[in-house]
Amino acid sequence: MPSRTDTAPVRAAARSSVAIAALADAALILVFAAIGRDAHQRGDVIAGVLLTAWPFLAGAAIAWLGLRVWRAPLRVWPAGVCVWIGAVALGMALRAATGQTVVLPFIIVALLSLGVFLLGYRLIVAGFRRLAGRRQRR
């Protein structure tokens, strides 16, 4: 009789990392929009943040779906890079299509800020995983 391996804990951990990564991406994009709105002191805070964030959130979501990021959502490459570039490129395209401001300085700021945010936490996770792997080998 073949032995059955209980893969339920592995699947639960995988679903958990997908949820954590998706929520982290969305939260960090909202933080980016909130910082930008605060720096420019524009009117209604909540509506303003959502107005600024939605194109980037949509771009990140499209990248998640189109590139199947859920397969390894916490990896820097390809997941983090694809979400980052998708959020910025598609976000700027959506901003342009809806008449929002798209100027070179803003594109540069979005690239740098979202790069630090969306790649940064993945790099931190990779570091912790590497440390954990070294400790297990000892």
PDB file of C-alpha atoms in Angstrom:
ATOM      1  CA  MET A   1       0.000   0.000   0.000  1.00  0.00           C
ATOM      2  CA  PRO A   2       1.540   3.363  -1.022  1.00  0.00           C
ATOM      3  CA  SER A   3       2.147   5.822   1.773  1.00  0.00           C
ATOM      4  CA  ARG A   4       0.241   9.046   1.672  1.00  0.00           C
ATOM      5  CA  THR A   5       1.963  12.224   2.609  1.00  0.00           C
ATOM      6  CA  ASP A   6      -0.212  14.801   4.303  1.00  0.00           C
ATOM      7  CA  THR A   7       0.205  17.866   2.119  1.00  0.00           C
ATOM      8  CA  ALA A   8      -2.496  19.910   3.866  1.00  0.00           C
ATOM      9  CA  PRO A   9       0.016  21.912   5.983  1.00  0.00           C
ATOM     10  CA  VAL A  10       2.070  22.686   2.873  1.00  0.00           C
ATOM     11  CA  ARG A  11      -1.000  23.841   0.954  1.00  0.00           C
ATOM     12  CA  ALA A  12      -2.153  25.949   3.914  1.00  0.00           C
ATOM     13  CA  ALA A  13       1.275  27.601   4.145  1.00  0.00           C
ATOM     14  CA  ALA A  14       1.238  28.268   0.399  1.00  0.00           C
ATOM     15  CA  ARG A  15      -2.222  29.868   0.591  1.00  0.00           C
ATOM     16  CA  SER A  16      -1.060  31.898   3.571  1.00  0.00           C
ATOM     17  CA  SER A  17       1.989  33.242   1.715  1.00  0.00           C
ATOM     18  CA  VAL A  18      -0.212  34.166  -1.261  1.00  0.00           C
ATOM     19  CA  ALA A  19      -2.604  36.090   0.993  1.00  0.00           C
ATOM     20  CA  ILE A  20       0.239  37.776   2.874  1.00  0.00           C
ATOM     21  CA  ALA A  21       1.992  38.833  -0.328  1.00  0.00           C
ATOM     22  CA  ALA A  22      -1.212  40.112  -1.957  1.00  0.00           C
ATOM     23  CA  LEU A  23      -2.169  42.094   1.138  1.00  0.00           C
ATOM     24  CA  ALA A  24       1.368  43.426   1.561  1.00  0.00           C
ATOM     25  CA  ASP A  25       1.483  44.555  -2.074  1.00  0.00           C
ATOM     26  CA  ALA A  26      -1.876  46.316  -1.766  1.00  0.00           C
ATOM     27  CA  ALA A  27      -0.997  47.903   1.593  1.00  0.00           C
ATOM     28  CA  LEU A  28       2.362  49.179   0.351  1.00  0.00           C
ATOM     29  CA  ILE A  29       0.802  50.652  -2.787  1.00  0.00           C
ATOM     30  CA  LEU A  30      -1.714  52.432  -0.547  1.00  0.00           C
ATOM     31  CA  VAL A  31       1.154  53.688   1.647  1.00  0.00           C
ATOM     32  CA  PHE A  32       2.920  54.996  -1.482  1.00  0.00           C
ATOM     33  CA  ALA A  33      -0.246  56.848  -2.511  1.00  0.00           C
ATOM     34  CA  ALA A  34      -0.807  58.197   1.015  1.00  0.00           C
ATOM     35  CA  ILE A  35       2.756  59.510   1.265  1.00  0.00           C
ATOM     36  CA  GLY A  36       2.390  61.190  -2.105  1.00  0.00           C
ATOM     37  CA  ARG A  37      -0.941  62.730  -1.204  1.00  0.00           C
ATOM     38  CA  ASP A  38       0.444  63.957   2.115  1.00  0.00           C
ATOM     39  CA  ALA A  39       3.510  65.481   0.459  1.00  0.00           C
ATOM     40  CA  HIS A  40       1.326  67.460  -1.921  1.00  0.00           C
ATOM     41  CA  GLN A  41      -1.381  68.366   0.648  1.00  0.00           C
ATOM     42  CA  ARG A  42      -4.363  67.570  -1.524  1.00  0.00           C
ATOM     43  CA  GLY A  43      -7.919  67.714  -0.158  1.00  0.00           C
ATOM     44  CA  ASP A  44      -9.901  64.655   0.953  1.00  0.00           C
ATOM     45  CA  VAL A  45      -7.474  62.150   2.423  1.00  0.00           C
ATOM     46  CA  ILE A  46      -9.237  58.795   1.953  1.00  0.00           C
ATOM     47  CA  ALA A  47     -10.788  59.507  -1.426  1.00  0.00           C
ATOM     48  CA  GLY A  48      -7.560  61.145  -2.570  1.00  0.00           C
ATOM     49  CA  VAL A  49      -5.414  58.170  -1.581  1.00  0.00           C
ATOM     50  CA  LEU A  50      -7.795  55.768  -3.315  1.00  0.00           C
ATOM     51  CA  LEU A  51      -7.888  57.966  -6.426  1.00  0.00           C
ATOM     52  CA  THR A  52      -4.096  57.992  -6.546  1.00  0.00           C
ATOM     53  CA  ALA A  53      -3.692  54.305  -5.685  1.00  0.00           C
ATOM     54  CA  TRP A  54      -6.295  52.574  -7.861  1.00  0.00           C
ATOM     55  CA  PRO A  55      -4.297  52.566 -11.125  1.00  0.00           C
ATOM     56  CA  PHE A  56      -1.270  51.087  -9.350  1.00  0.00           C
ATOM     57  CA  LEU A  57      -3.437  48.571  -7.507  1.00  0.00           C
ATOM     58  CA  ALA A  58      -5.043  47.572 -10.809  1.00  0.00           C
ATOM     59  CA  GLY A  59      -1.630  47.281 -12.483  1.00  0.00           C
ATOM     60  CA  ALA A  60      -0.350  45.075  -9.671  1.00  0.00           C
ATOM     61  CA  ALA A  61      -3.502  42.922  -9.808  1.00  0.00           C
ATOM     62  CA  ILE A  62      -3.160  42.479 -13.560  1.00  0.00           C
ATOM     63  CA  ALA A  63       0.475  41.457 -13.081  1.00  0.00           C
ATOM     64  CA  TRP A  64      -0.552  38.992 -10.357  1.00  0.00           C
ATOM     65  CA  LEU A  65      -3.147  37.401 -12.613  1.00  0.00           C
ATOM     66  CA  GLY A  66      -1.381  37.616 -15.956  1.00  0.00           C
ATOM     67  CA  LEU A  67       1.951  36.314 -14.712  1.00  0.00           C
ATOM     68  CA  ARG A  68       0.530  33.875 -12.126  1.00  0.00           C
ATOM     69  CA  VAL A  69       2.491  35.435  -9.312  1.00  0.00           C
ATOM     70  CA  TRP A  70       0.643  33.255  -6.781  1.00  0.00           C
ATOM     71  CA  ARG A  71       2.979  30.386  -7.689  1.00  0.00           C
ATOM     72  CA  ALA A  72       5.814  31.967  -5.675  1.00  0.00           C
ATOM     73  CA  PRO A  73       4.483  35.319  -4.474  1.00  0.00           C
ATOM     74  CA  LEU A  74       7.248  36.147  -2.004  1.00  0.00           C
ATOM     75  CA  ARG A  75      10.149  35.617  -4.388  1.00  0.00           C
ATOM     76  CA  VAL A  76      11.966  38.723  -5.583  1.00  0.00           C
ATOM     77  CA  TRP A  77      12.329  37.272  -9.085  1.00  0.00           C
ATOM     78  CA  PRO A  78      10.111  36.932 -10.975  1.00  0.00           C
ATOM     79  CA  ALA A  79       7.163  37.722  -8.683  1.00  0.00           C
ATOM     80  CA  GLY A  80       8.376  40.944  -7.056  1.00  0.00           C
ATOM     81  CA  VAL A  81       9.864  42.417 -10.200  1.00  0.00           C
ATOM     82  CA  CYS A  82       6.750  41.605 -12.249  1.00  0.00           C
ATOM     83  CA  VAL A  83       4.387  43.111  -9.668  1.00  0.00           C
ATOM     84  CA  TRP A  84       6.597  46.194  -9.362  1.00  0.00           C
ATOM     85  CA  ILE A  85       6.904  46.818 -13.105  1.00  0.00           C
ATOM     86  CA  GLY A  86       3.251  45.913 -13.674  1.00  0.00           C
ATOM     87  CA  ALA A  87       2.092  48.318 -10.974  1.00  0.00           C
ATOM     88  CA  VAL A  88       4.159  51.184 -12.376  1.00  0.00           C
ATOM     89  CA  ALA A  89       3.780  50.585 -16.133  1.00  0.00           C
ATOM     90  CA  LEU A  90       0.109  49.655 -16.117  1.00  0.00           C
ATOM     91  CA  GLY A  91      -0.611  52.155 -13.357  1.00  0.00           C
ATOM     92  CA  MET A  92       0.855  54.999 -15.402  1.00  0.00           C
ATOM     93  CA  ALA A  93      -1.020  53.827 -18.507  1.00  0.00           C
ATOM     94  CA  LEU A  94      -4.290  53.795 -16.546  1.00  0.00           C
ATOM     95  CA  ARG A  95      -3.537  57.217 -15.093  1.00  0.00           C
ATOM     96  CA  ALA A  96      -2.914  58.586 -18.582  1.00  0.00           C
ATOM     97  CA  ALA A  97      -6.080  56.943 -19.928  1.00  0.00           C
ATOM     98  CA  THR A  98      -8.177  58.538 -17.173  1.00  0.00           C
ATOM     99  CA  GLY A  99      -6.672  62.019 -17.474  1.00  0.00           C
ATOM    100  CA  GLN A 100      -4.532  61.895 -14.326  1.00  0.00           C
ATOM    101  CA  THR A 101      -1.064  63.397 -14.219  1.00  0.00           C
ATOM    102  CA  VAL A 102       1.755  61.368 -15.772  1.00  0.00           C
ATOM    103  CA  VAL A 103       5.029  63.290 -15.867  1.00  0.00           C
ATOM    104  CA  LEU A 104       8.592  62.018 -15.878  1.00  0.00           C
ATOM    105  CA  PRO A 105       9.431  63.041 -12.278  1.00  0.00           C
ATOM    106  CA  PHE A 106       6.343  61.175 -11.013  1.00  0.00           C
ATOM    107  CA  ILE A 107       7.232  58.101 -13.067  1.00  0.00           C
ATOM    108  CA  ILE A 108      10.728  58.123 -11.556  1.00  0.00           C
ATOM    109  CA  VAL A 109       9.402  58.573  -8.015  1.00  0.00           C
ATOM    110  CA  ALA A 110       6.866  55.757  -8.532  1.00  0.00           C
ATOM    111  CA  LEU A 111       9.530  53.448  -9.961  1.00  0.00           C
ATOM    112  CA  LEU A 112      11.900  54.077  -7.069  1.00  0.00           C
ATOM    113  CA  SER A 113       9.327  54.109  -4.273  1.00  0.00           C
ATOM    114  CA  LEU A 114       7.349  51.106  -5.403  1.00  0.00           C
ATOM    115  CA  GLY A 115      10.589  49.283  -6.160  1.00  0.00           C
ATOM    116  CA  VAL A 116      11.772  49.807  -2.590  1.00  0.00           C
ATOM    117  CA  PHE A 117       8.372  48.818  -1.186  1.00  0.00           C
ATOM    118  CA  LEU A 118       7.447  45.854  -3.405  1.00  0.00           C
ATOM    119  CA  LEU A 119      10.935  44.394  -3.691  1.00  0.00           C
ATOM    120  CA  GLY A 120      12.118  45.433  -0.234  1.00  0.00           C
ATOM    121  CA  TYR A 121       9.839  43.262   1.849  1.00  0.00           C
ATOM    122  CA  ARG A 122      10.488  40.323  -0.467  1.00  0.00           C
ATOM    123  CA  LEU A 123      14.230  40.791   0.021  1.00  0.00           C
ATOM    124  CA  ILE A 124      13.695  40.813   3.779  1.00  0.00           C
ATOM    125  CA  VAL A 125      11.646  37.597   3.558  1.00  0.00           C
ATOM    126  CA  ALA A 126      14.379  36.005   1.407  1.00  0.00           C
ATOM    127  CA  GLY A 127      16.973  36.948   4.019  1.00  0.00           C
ATOM    128  CA  PHE A 128      14.951  35.422   6.842  1.00  0.00           C
ATOM    129  CA  ARG A 129      14.370  32.266   4.814  1.00  0.00           C
ATOM    130  CA  ARG A 130      18.081  31.993   4.095  1.00  0.00           C
ATOM    131  CA  LEU A 131      18.851  32.388   7.808  1.00  0.00           C
ATOM    132  CA  ALA A 132      16.266  29.777   8.737  1.00  0.00           C
ATOM    133  CA  GLY A 133      17.729  27.379   6.181  1.00  0.00           C
ATOM    134  CA  ARG A 134      21.222  27.811   7.621  1.00  0.00           C
ATOM    135  CA  ARG A 135      19.948  27.177  11.146  1.00  0.00           C
ATOM    136  CA  GLN A 136      18.196  23.978  10.057  1.00  0.00           C
ATOM    137  CA  ARG A 137      21.374  22.660   8.435  1.00  0.00           C
ATOM    138  CA  ARG A 138      23.377  23.036  11.656  1.00  0.00           C
TER     139      ARG A 138
END
